Amino acid sequence: MSPKGAGEERDRVTDDLSMTGVQRPLPLLDDETRPFWEAGGDGVFRFACCHGCGALLHPPQPVCRYCRSTDIGTRDVPARGVVVGATVNHQQWDPRFPPPYAIVTVAVDADPRVRVLSNLVDVPAEDVRVGMRVTARFEHLDDVWVPLFVPSGEPDAPLPSDETPPGDHRRWARPMPTTERFEDRVAITGIGMSDIGRRLMRPPLSLTVDAVTAAVEDAGLDLADIDGLSTYPGGTTASGFAEGGITALEDALGLRPTWYNGGAETFGPGGSVIAAMLAVAAGLARHVVCFRTVWLATFAAQQRAAAASGGNPYGMDVGAGRVPGYRGPYGAGSAANHLAMAASHHFARYGTTRETLGWIALNQRANAGRNPLAIYRDPMTMDDYMTARPISTPFGLYDCDVPADASIAVVVSHLDAARDLRHPPVLVEATGTQITERVAWEQSTMTHEPQVLGPSAHLWARTTLRPSDVDVALLYDGFTFNCLSWLEALGFCGIGEAKDFLDGGKNIALDGGVVAVNPHGGQLSAGRTHGMGLVHEAVVQLRGDAGERQRRDARVAVVSSGGLTPAGALLLRSSS
């Protein structure tokens, strides 16, 4: 090797993602996880296996999801596969994982329906890619063998298909079981929003009270008229994701609801609204106030203050505790990492590019410039987007939503009670709630954000309206790729066609586009309100009250809810 060649090789080795400084949290061993984490001692993967049809099952289950057999054992298979999702993480989520490092999802050769989340090591960052053939190298730590992946040196492999291809989910959509629709008996009658900002440093319950009372007043009701409460996710105030839920609000306002609901296993953050509609249509309540409160920005500031006093800036236990499941040792500390891997697969399969995602970010920022309440309103160029600091490839800073403090509330009323209230009611045309995909992130849809294809197909099975009838689309955009996934799933363009549809941004623009996407700026620029801000903006648009950001003659709006959670969709229409 020439001296120049030797120097180039040294530079290449220096740039390899070796993860030598990582302090991996160890997985918790129990009867289900132990076979997987100990199999590396024999140099293999060990999975649950159905003796009925031969399918590998991961995570292990007591029954086969494919043939429903309960004759389940274990099977050793070669620790080899193909990368189906890849991201180089540049953000510090956890002090035990100094960036950069690569996180990959690998489809196992023995049964590509089984995916393993891990790290790709000893490879330059620019070589991390979907399609790479890899083999496991086991790292022996205490009583476990943690599988990491290294390139096998073989040519790239064809990409395996999802269990159900993206375009086929319509065949799973169930038709309406009766001709009577609960949607015809309900309406949205009131909306309210607290202050919204980056670090308001206010108790989250105070934000909730402001939003709820504003929504009730907007509907022309009194608090005494409210006989139902619904929220997502309810309960804990930990991590800035809620204010304490139904219990906290009921106690603060002295309400006496006949029906209430709170929880995370629902149709995304907007699931509280769909649940309220069902309760109202069934006669359990007449006026339900639904609310969603986030205070992530203040929570983060409190954690930094704790760190300055000797506490932990990450708000997590970084001690010796074991982590349940199969993700803990790999530093996948954010939904950004998981969505980025799905985006990488879409890029590889359909030719999508960073510029494709950039048109979404630019659209939201342009719209936010017309929204006086948006957090980020300054103009942004494609060059600004492309040169922003990387977060988790292919995502940069402007692919990610803006942490905020805010509370949003909406009132769902029975249609009989809605006609005489302050505003013309916003009617509900259809809901989409069906699960057709696996819920576990790395085992679910590879091509799109998981849980968008099923709800979208179900939505259109409950209405005669079509995507061409929609004027405004309020699409979940925790990351730009969420929004792209919903655009394709809902049928505004074909599966894999977003690159052409989004080119130049004209098709999603507020003025003259095929459909106006997130006229208020979305979560990317207006601020992260976990889906409820999208419902709020849909009502504003259908009332014609959006001012400079109003979509002309908006009559029909679709709202999506969910970001790597079970998800749902709403189709709303004006009554005037």
Coordinates of C-alpha atoms in Angstrom, one line a residue:
M1 CA 0.0 0.0 0.0
S2 CA 1.4 3.4 -0.9
P3 CA 1.9 6.0 1.9
K4 CA -1.1 8.0 0.5
G5 CA -3.3 4.9 0.5
A6 CA -2.2 4.1 4.1
G7 CA -3.2 7.6 5.2
E8 CA -6.6 7.3 3.5
E9 CA -7.2 3.9 5.2
R10 CA -6.3 5.5 8.6
D11 CA -8.8 8.3 8.0
R12 CA -11.4 5.7 7.1
V13 CA -10.8 3.7 10.3
T14 CA -11.0 6.9 12.3
D15 CA -14.4 7.7 10.9
D16 CA -15.8 4.2 11.6
L17 CA -18.7 4.1 14.0
S18 CA -17.2 1.8 16.6
M19 CA -19.2 2.8 19.7
T20 CA -16.2 2.2 21.9
G21 CA -17.4 4.8 24.5
V22 CA -20.8 3.2 25.0
Q23 CA -22.0 2.1 28.4
R24 CA -24.8 -0.2 27.4
P25 CA -27.7 -0.7 29.8
L26 CA -28.2 -4.4 30.1
P27 CA -31.5 -6.2 29.2
L28 CA -33.7 -7.6 31.9
L29 CA -33.8 -11.4 31.7
D30 CA -37.0 -13.3 32.3
D31 CA -38.5 -16.5 30.9
E32 CA -39.4 -14.8 27.6
T33 CA -36.3 -12.7 26.9
R34 CA -33.6 -15.0 28.3
P35 CA -33.4 -17.3 25.2
F36 CA -32.7 -14.3 22.9
W37 CA -30.1 -12.6 25.1
E38 CA -28.2 -15.8 25.9
A39 CA -28.2 -17.3 22.4
G40 CA -25.1 -15.3 21.4
G41 CA -23.0 -17.6 23.5
D42 CA -23.7 -20.2 20.8
G43 CA -23.2 -17.7 18.0
V44 CA -26.9 -17.8 16.8
F45 CA -30.2 -16.1 17.1
R46 CA -32.8 -18.0 19.2
F47 CA -36.4 -17.1 18.5
A48 CA -39.8 -18.5 19.5
C49 CA -41.0 -20.7 16.7
C50 CA -44.4 -22.0 15.7
H51 CA -44.4 -25.8 15.3
G52 CA -47.6 -25.5 13.3
C53 CA -46.4 -23.3 10.4
G54 CA -42.7 -22.8 11.1
A55 CA -43.0 -19.0 11.5
L56 CA -40.5 -17.3 13.8
L57 CA -42.2 -15.1 16.4
H58 CA -40.4 -12.0 17.9
P59 CA -41.1 -10.9 20.5
P60 CA -42.3 -14.3 21.7
Q61 CA -46.0 -14.9 22.0
P62 CA -48.1 -17.8 23.4
V63 CA -49.8 -18.2 20.1
C64 CA -48.8 -17.9 16.4
R65 CA -50.1 -14.7 14.8
Y66 CA -50.1 -16.4 11.4
C67 CA -51.8 -19.8 12.0
R68 CA -53.1 -19.3 15.6
S69 CA -51.4 -22.5 16.8
T70 CA -50.4 -22.7 20.4
D71 CA -47.7 -25.2 19.8
I72 CA -44.8 -22.9 20.3
G73 CA -41.1 -23.8 20.9
T74 CA -37.7 -22.2 20.1
R75 CA -35.5 -22.4 17.1
D76 CA -31.8 -21.4 16.5
V77 CA -31.1 -19.7 13.2
P78 CA -28.0 -18.1 11.7
A79 CA -27.4 -14.5 13.0
R80 CA -27.6 -12.9 9.5
G81 CA -29.9 -10.5 7.7
V82 CA -30.4 -7.4 5.6
V83 CA -30.7 -3.8 6.9
V84 CA -34.2 -2.6 6.2
G85 CA -34.0 0.6 8.2
A86 CA -30.9 2.7 9.1
T87 CA -30.1 6.0 10.8
V88 CA -26.9 7.6 12.1
N89 CA -27.9 9.3 15.3
H90 CA -26.2 12.7 16.1
Q91 CA -28.3 13.8 19.0
Q92 CA -27.3 13.2 22.7
W93 CA -30.4 11.4 24.2
D94 CA -28.5 9.5 26.9
P95 CA -25.1 10.2 28.4
R96 CA -24.2 6.5 28.0
F97 CA -24.4 6.8 24.2
P98 CA -22.1 9.5 22.9
P99 CA -23.0 10.3 19.3
P100 CA -22.6 9.6 16.4
Y101 CA -23.6 6.0 16.2
A102 CA -25.7 3.9 13.8
I103 CA -29.1 2.3 14.7
V104 CA -30.4 -0.3 12.3
T105 CA -33.4 -2.6 11.9
V106 CA -32.4 -5.9 10.4
A107 CA -34.7 -8.4 8.7
V108 CA -33.5 -11.9 9.7
D109 CA -32.6 -14.2 6.8
A110 CA -34.4 -17.2 8.3
D111 CA -37.8 -15.3 8.3
P112 CA -37.7 -11.7 7.1
R113 CA -40.9 -11.0 8.9
V114 CA -38.8 -10.9 12.1
R115 CA -36.8 -7.7 12.6
V116 CA -34.0 -7.1 15.1
L117 CA -33.2 -3.6 16.4
S118 CA -29.4 -3.1 17.0
N119 CA -26.4 -1.0 16.2
L120 CA -24.2 -1.3 13.0
V121 CA -20.6 -0.9 14.0
D122 CA -17.1 -0.8 12.4
V123 CA -18.4 1.0 9.4
P124 CA -18.1 4.6 8.2
A125 CA -21.2 6.7 8.6
E126 CA -21.4 7.4 4.9
D127 CA -21.7 3.6 4.3
V128 CA -24.7 3.0 6.6
R129 CA -27.5 2.1 4.3
V130 CA -30.7 0.1 3.7
G131 CA -30.0 -3.1 1.7
M132 CA -26.7 -3.9 3.3
R133 CA -26.2 -7.5 4.2
V134 CA -24.9 -7.9 7.7
T135 CA -24.0 -10.6 10.3
A136 CA -24.1 -10.4 14.0
R137 CA -21.1 -10.0 16.3
F138 CA -22.0 -10.7 19.9
E139 CA -20.7 -8.5 22.7
H140 CA -20.5 -10.5 25.9
L141 CA -21.6 -8.3 28.9
D142 CA -22.1 -9.9 32.3
D143 CA -24.7 -12.7 31.7
V144 CA -25.9 -11.6 28.2
W145 CA -24.6 -11.6 24.7
V146 CA -25.7 -8.4 22.9
P147 CA -26.0 -8.8 19.1
L148 CA -24.4 -6.0 17.1
F149 CA -24.2 -6.0 13.3
V150 CA -21.2 -5.7 11.0
P151 CA -21.2 -5.7 7.2
S152 CA -20.9 -9.3 5.8
G153 CA -19.0 -8.1 2.7
E154 CA -21.7 -9.5 0.3
P155 CA -23.5 -7.5 -2.3
D156 CA -26.6 -5.6 -1.1
A157 CA -29.8 -7.6 -1.0
P158 CA -33.3 -6.9 -2.5
L159 CA -35.5 -5.4 0.1
P160 CA -38.1 -7.8 1.6
S161 CA -41.7 -6.7 1.5
D162 CA -43.9 -5.8 4.4
E163 CA -46.2 -8.5 5.8
T164 CA -49.0 -6.6 4.0
P165 CA -47.7 -4.3 1.1
P166 CA -48.6 -0.6 1.6
G167 CA -51.1 -0.5 -1.2
D168 CA -53.0 -3.6 0.0
H169 CA -54.4 -2.3 3.3
R170 CA -57.7 -1.3 1.7
R171 CA -58.5 -5.0 1.5
W172 CA -58.5 -5.2 5.3
A173 CA -60.8 -2.2 5.8
R174 CA -64.0 -3.4 7.2
P175 CA -67.2 -1.9 5.8
M176 CA -69.7 -0.2 8.1
P177 CA -71.6 -3.0 10.1
T178 CA -74.8 -1.0 9.9
T179 CA -76.2 1.9 7.8
E180 CA -76.5 4.0 10.9
R181 CA -73.4 6.0 11.7
F182 CA -72.5 7.4 15.1
E183 CA -70.8 10.3 13.3
D184 CA -74.2 11.6 12.2
R185 CA -75.2 12.2 15.8
V186 CA -72.2 14.3 17.0
A187 CA -70.5 17.6 16.3
I188 CA -67.6 19.8 17.5
T189 CA -69.1 22.9 19.1
G190 CA -66.3 24.6 21.0
I191 CA -62.5 25.0 20.9
G192 CA -60.0 26.6 23.3
M193 CA -56.3 27.1 23.6
S194 CA -54.1 28.2 26.4
D195 CA -51.0 30.3 25.9
I196 CA -48.4 28.5 23.8
G197 CA -44.7 29.0 24.1
R198 CA -41.3 27.4 24.4
R199 CA -40.9 27.8 28.2
L200 CA -43.9 29.3 29.9
M201 CA -42.8 27.9 33.3
R202 CA -46.4 27.5 34.4
P203 CA -48.0 24.5 36.2
P204 CA -49.4 22.3 33.4
L205 CA -52.8 22.1 35.2
S206 CA -53.2 25.8 34.9
L207 CA -52.8 25.6 31.1
T208 CA -55.4 22.9 31.0
V209 CA -57.9 25.0 33.0
D210 CA -57.4 27.9 30.6
A211 CA -58.0 25.8 27.5
V212 CA -61.0 23.9 28.9
T213 CA -62.7 27.0 30.2
A214 CA -62.0 28.8 26.9
A215 CA -63.5 25.9 24.9
V216 CA -66.6 25.7 27.0
E217 CA -67.1 29.5 26.7
D218 CA -66.5 29.3 22.9
A219 CA -69.3 26.7 22.7
G220 CA -71.7 29.0 24.6
L221 CA -71.9 26.6 27.5
D222 CA -71.3 26.7 31.2
L223 CA -69.1 24.3 33.1
A224 CA -72.2 22.9 34.7
D225 CA -73.3 21.7 31.2
I226 CA -70.2 19.5 30.8
D227 CA -71.1 15.9 31.7
G228 CA -68.1 14.2 30.1
L229 CA -64.2 14.5 30.2
S230 CA -61.8 12.8 27.8
T231 CA -58.0 13.1 27.5
Y232 CA -54.8 11.5 26.2
P233 CA -52.7 10.0 27.7
G234 CA -54.0 10.9 31.2
G235 CA -52.4 10.2 34.5
T236 CA -48.7 11.0 35.2
T237 CA -47.1 14.4 34.9
A238 CA -43.7 12.8 34.3
S239 CA -41.6 14.0 31.3
G240 CA -43.9 16.9 30.5
F241 CA -46.5 14.8 28.7
A242 CA -49.6 15.5 30.8
E243 CA -51.0 17.5 33.7
G244 CA -52.4 14.7 35.8
G245 CA -55.4 13.7 33.6
I246 CA -59.1 13.5 34.3
T247 CA -58.6 13.3 38.1
A248 CA -56.6 16.5 38.3
L249 CA -59.0 18.5 36.1
E250 CA -62.2 17.2 37.8
D251 CA -60.8 18.1 41.2
A252 CA -59.6 21.5 40.1
L253 CA -62.9 22.6 38.5
G254 CA -65.3 20.7 40.7
L255 CA -67.0 18.9 37.8
R256 CA -69.3 15.8 38.1
P257 CA -68.9 13.9 34.8
T258 CA -71.3 11.0 34.0
W259 CA -68.6 9.7 31.6
Y260 CA -64.9 10.1 31.5
N261 CA -61.9 8.6 29.6
G262 CA -58.2 8.8 29.7
G263 CA -55.4 6.6 28.3
A264 CA -52.7 6.0 25.8
E265 CA -54.0 2.9 24.1
T266 CA -56.3 4.7 21.8
F267 CA -56.4 6.2 18.3
G268 CA -53.4 8.4 18.8
P269 CA -53.5 11.7 20.8
G270 CA -56.8 12.6 19.1
G271 CA -58.3 9.3 20.3
S272 CA -59.8 11.2 23.2
V273 CA -62.1 13.1 20.7
I274 CA -63.2 9.9 18.9
A275 CA -63.9 8.3 22.3
A276 CA -66.0 11.3 23.3
M277 CA -68.0 11.1 20.0
L278 CA -68.8 7.4 20.8
A279 CA -69.9 8.3 24.3
V280 CA -72.1 11.2 23.1
A281 CA -73.7 9.1 20.3
A282 CA -74.4 6.3 22.8
G283 CA -76.2 8.7 25.2
L284 CA -73.7 8.5 28.0
A285 CA -73.0 12.3 27.9
R286 CA -74.3 15.3 26.1
H287 CA -71.3 17.7 26.1
V288 CA -67.8 16.2 26.5
V289 CA -64.7 18.4 26.8
C290 CA -61.6 16.8 25.4
F291 CA -58.1 18.1 26.3
R292 CA -54.4 17.6 25.7
T293 CA -51.7 19.3 27.6
V294 CA -47.9 19.3 27.0
W295 CA -45.2 21.1 28.9
L296 CA -42.1 19.5 27.5
A297 CA -40.2 22.8 27.2
T298 CA -40.7 23.7 30.8
F299 CA -39.9 20.2 32.0
A300 CA -36.6 20.2 30.1
A301 CA -35.7 23.6 31.7
Q302 CA -36.5 22.1 35.1
Q303 CA -34.2 19.1 34.3
R304 CA -31.4 21.5 33.3
A305 CA -31.9 23.4 36.5
A306 CA -31.7 20.2 38.5
A307 CA -28.5 19.3 36.7
A308 CA -27.0 22.6 37.7
S309 CA -27.7 21.6 41.3
G310 CA -26.1 18.2 40.9
G311 CA -29.1 16.3 39.5
N312 CA -29.4 14.4 36.3
P313 CA -30.0 16.6 33.2
Y314 CA -31.6 13.7 31.3
G315 CA -34.4 13.0 33.8
M316 CA -33.6 9.3 33.7
D317 CA -32.0 6.6 35.8
V318 CA -28.6 6.1 34.4
G319 CA -27.6 3.6 37.0
A320 CA -27.2 -0.2 36.8
G321 CA -30.9 -1.0 36.4
R322 CA -31.9 -3.5 33.7
V323 CA -34.1 -2.6 30.8
P324 CA -37.0 -4.8 29.8
G325 CA -37.6 -5.9 26.2
Y326 CA -35.2 -5.8 23.2
R327 CA -34.3 -2.1 22.6
G328 CA -32.5 -1.0 25.7
P329 CA -28.8 -1.7 24.8
Y330 CA -28.9 0.3 21.5
G331 CA -29.4 4.0 22.3
A332 CA -32.7 4.4 20.4
G333 CA -33.7 7.2 22.7
S334 CA -36.3 9.0 20.6
A335 CA -39.1 8.5 18.2
A336 CA -36.8 10.4 15.8
N337 CA -34.6 7.3 15.5
H338 CA -37.5 5.0 14.7
L339 CA -39.1 7.3 12.2
A340 CA -35.7 8.0 10.6
M341 CA -35.3 4.3 10.0
A342 CA -38.7 4.1 8.3
A343 CA -37.8 7.2 6.2
S344 CA -34.5 5.5 5.1
H345 CA -36.5 2.6 3.8
H346 CA -38.9 4.9 1.9
F347 CA -35.8 6.6 0.4
A348 CA -34.3 3.3 -0.7
R349 CA -37.5 1.8 -2.1
Y350 CA -39.1 4.9 -3.8
G351 CA -36.2 7.3 -4.4
T352 CA -37.4 9.9 -1.9
T353 CA -34.8 12.5 -1.0
R354 CA -34.1 15.0 1.8
E355 CA -35.5 17.7 -0.5
T356 CA -38.8 15.9 -0.5
L357 CA -39.0 16.2 3.2
G358 CA -37.7 19.8 3.0
W359 CA -40.8 20.9 1.0
I360 CA -43.0 19.9 3.9
A361 CA -40.8 21.8 6.4
L362 CA -40.9 24.9 4.1
N363 CA -44.6 24.7 3.7
Q364 CA -45.3 24.6 7.4
R365 CA -42.9 27.5 8.0
A366 CA -44.5 29.6 5.3
N367 CA -47.9 29.0 6.8
A368 CA -46.7 29.8 10.3
G369 CA -45.6 33.2 9.1
R370 CA -49.4 34.0 8.8
N371 CA -50.1 32.6 12.3
P372 CA -49.4 35.1 15.1
L373 CA -49.4 32.3 17.7
A374 CA -46.8 30.1 15.9
I375 CA -43.5 29.7 17.8
Y376 CA -41.3 29.8 14.7
R377 CA -42.4 32.4 12.1
D378 CA -39.2 33.5 10.4
P379 CA -38.9 32.6 6.7
M380 CA -36.9 29.5 5.9
T381 CA -35.2 28.5 2.6
M382 CA -34.3 25.1 1.3
D383 CA -30.7 26.0 2.0
D384 CA -31.6 26.7 5.6
Y385 CA -33.2 23.3 5.8
M386 CA -30.5 21.3 4.1
T387 CA -27.7 22.8 6.1
A388 CA -29.3 22.6 9.6
R389 CA -27.5 20.4 12.1
P390 CA -28.2 16.7 11.8
I391 CA -30.4 14.9 14.4
S392 CA -30.9 11.3 13.2
T393 CA -30.3 10.8 9.5
P394 CA -32.0 11.6 7.2
F395 CA -33.6 14.1 9.7
G396 CA -32.0 17.5 10.5
L397 CA -33.2 20.1 13.0
Y398 CA -36.1 21.3 10.8
D399 CA -37.5 17.8 10.3
C400 CA -38.4 17.8 14.0
D401 CA -41.3 19.5 15.7
V402 CA -40.9 22.2 18.3
P403 CA -41.3 21.3 21.9
A404 CA -43.8 23.6 23.5
D405 CA -46.0 24.3 26.5
A406 CA -49.7 24.4 25.7
S407 CA -53.1 23.0 26.2
I408 CA -55.8 22.5 23.6
A409 CA -59.4 21.6 24.3
V410 CA -62.5 20.8 22.1
V411 CA -66.1 20.3 23.1
V412 CA -68.0 17.4 21.5
S413 CA -71.7 17.7 21.7
H414 CA -74.8 15.7 20.6
L415 CA -76.0 17.1 17.3
D416 CA -79.5 17.8 18.8
A417 CA -77.9 20.0 21.4
A418 CA -75.5 21.7 19.0
R419 CA -77.9 23.5 16.7
D420 CA -78.6 26.4 19.1
L421 CA -75.1 27.0 20.4
R422 CA -72.8 29.9 19.7
H423 CA -71.2 28.7 16.5
P424 CA -72.5 26.6 13.6
P425 CA -71.5 23.1 14.5
V426 CA -68.6 21.3 12.8
L427 CA -70.0 18.0 11.6
V428 CA -68.2 14.6 11.6
E429 CA -68.3 12.9 8.3
A430 CA -66.2 9.8 9.1
T431 CA -63.6 8.3 11.5
G432 CA -60.8 5.9 10.7
T433 CA -59.5 3.7 13.6
Q434 CA -58.7 0.2 12.3
I435 CA -55.4 -1.5 13.0
T436 CA -54.1 -3.5 10.1
E437 CA -50.4 -3.3 11.0
R438 CA -48.3 -4.6 13.8
V439 CA -48.0 -2.1 16.6
A440 CA -44.5 -2.9 17.8
W441 CA -42.4 -0.3 16.0
E442 CA -39.5 -2.3 14.5
Q443 CA -41.9 -5.2 13.6
S444 CA -44.4 -3.0 11.8
T445 CA -44.6 -1.2 8.5
M446 CA -41.2 -0.5 7.0
T447 CA -42.2 1.9 4.2
H448 CA -44.2 4.5 6.2
E449 CA -44.9 5.6 9.7
P450 CA -46.5 2.6 11.3
Q451 CA -50.3 2.9 11.9
V452 CA -51.2 5.3 9.1
L453 CA -52.3 2.8 6.4
G454 CA -55.0 1.0 8.4
P455 CA -56.8 4.1 9.8
S456 CA -56.6 5.8 6.4
A457 CA -58.2 2.9 4.6
H458 CA -60.9 2.6 7.3
L459 CA -61.7 6.3 7.0
W460 CA -62.6 6.1 3.3
A461 CA -64.6 2.9 3.9
R462 CA -67.0 5.0 6.1
T463 CA -67.8 7.8 3.6
T464 CA -68.6 8.4 0.0
L465 CA -66.3 11.4 0.0
R466 CA -62.8 11.0 -1.5
P467 CA -59.4 12.7 -1.1
S468 CA -60.3 15.1 -4.0
D469 CA -63.1 16.5 -1.8
V470 CA -60.8 17.6 0.9
D471 CA -59.8 21.2 1.1
V472 CA -57.6 21.2 4.2
A473 CA -55.4 18.4 5.6
L474 CA -54.2 18.7 9.2
L475 CA -51.6 16.0 9.2
Y476 CA -49.6 14.9 12.1
D477 CA -46.1 16.2 11.7
G478 CA -44.0 15.4 14.7
F479 CA -41.5 14.8 12.0
T480 CA -41.7 15.7 8.3
F481 CA -41.9 12.0 7.5
N482 CA -45.0 11.6 9.5
C483 CA -46.7 14.1 7.2
L484 CA -45.4 12.4 4.1
S485 CA -46.7 9.0 5.4
W486 CA -50.2 10.4 5.9
L487 CA -50.2 12.1 2.5
E488 CA -49.6 8.8 0.8
A489 CA -51.8 6.7 3.1
L490 CA -54.8 9.0 2.8
G491 CA -54.5 9.0 -1.0
F492 CA -53.5 12.6 -1.8
C493 CA -50.8 10.9 -3.9
G494 CA -50.0 7.2 -4.6
I495 CA -47.8 5.1 -2.5
G496 CA -44.2 5.9 -3.3
E497 CA -45.3 9.1 -5.3
A498 CA -44.6 11.7 -2.6
K499 CA -41.3 12.8 -4.3
D500 CA -43.1 14.0 -7.4
F501 CA -46.2 15.2 -5.5
L502 CA -44.2 17.4 -3.1
D503 CA -41.7 18.7 -5.5
G504 CA -41.7 22.5 -5.3
G505 CA -44.3 22.5 -2.6
K506 CA -47.1 23.7 -4.8
N507 CA -49.5 20.8 -4.3
I508 CA -49.7 21.3 -0.5
A509 CA -49.6 25.1 -0.4
L510 CA -52.3 27.2 1.3
D511 CA -53.1 29.1 -1.9
G512 CA -54.0 27.0 -4.9
G513 CA -52.6 23.7 -3.8
V514 CA -54.3 20.3 -4.3
V515 CA -54.9 20.3 -0.6
A516 CA -53.7 22.9 2.0
V517 CA -51.6 21.1 4.5
N518 CA -51.3 22.5 8.1
P519 CA -52.3 26.1 7.4
H520 CA -51.3 27.1 11.0
G521 CA -47.7 25.9 10.6
G522 CA -48.2 22.4 12.1
Q523 CA -46.1 21.0 14.9
L524 CA -42.9 21.7 12.9
S525 CA -43.3 25.5 13.3
A526 CA -46.4 26.4 15.3
G527 CA -45.4 24.0 18.2
R528 CA -45.9 20.4 19.3
T529 CA -49.4 19.9 20.7
H530 CA -49.6 16.2 20.0
G531 CA -52.4 16.2 17.5
M532 CA -55.0 18.3 19.3
G533 CA -53.7 21.5 17.7
L534 CA -54.6 19.9 14.4
V535 CA -58.2 19.4 15.5
H536 CA -58.3 23.0 16.7
E537 CA -57.1 24.3 13.4
A538 CA -59.5 22.2 11.4
V539 CA -62.4 23.8 13.3
V540 CA -61.0 27.3 12.8
Q541 CA -60.7 26.6 9.0
L542 CA -64.2 25.1 8.6
R543 CA -65.6 28.1 10.5
G544 CA -63.8 30.4 8.2
D545 CA -62.1 32.2 11.1
A546 CA -58.4 31.7 10.2
G547 CA -57.8 35.2 8.9
E548 CA -54.6 35.5 6.8
R549 CA -54.1 31.7 6.8
Q550 CA -57.7 30.9 5.8
R551 CA -58.1 28.3 3.0
R552 CA -60.7 29.9 0.7
D553 CA -64.1 28.1 0.8
A554 CA -62.9 25.4 3.1
R555 CA -65.7 22.9 3.5
V556 CA -64.0 19.5 4.2
A557 CA -61.0 18.8 6.5
V558 CA -59.1 15.6 7.3
V559 CA -57.3 15.4 10.6
S560 CA -54.7 12.7 11.4
S561 CA -53.6 11.7 14.8
G562 CA -50.6 9.6 15.8
G563 CA -46.9 9.4 15.7
L564 CA -45.5 5.8 16.2
T565 CA -48.6 5.0 18.3
P566 CA -51.9 3.5 17.4
A567 CA -53.5 6.2 15.3
G568 CA -56.7 7.6 14.0
A569 CA -58.2 9.9 11.5
L570 CA -61.2 12.3 11.3
L571 CA -63.0 13.7 8.4
L572 CA -64.9 16.9 9.3
R573 CA -67.1 19.2 7.3
S574 CA -68.7 22.5 7.7
S575 CA -72.4 22.8 8.4
S576 CA -72.8 26.3 7.0

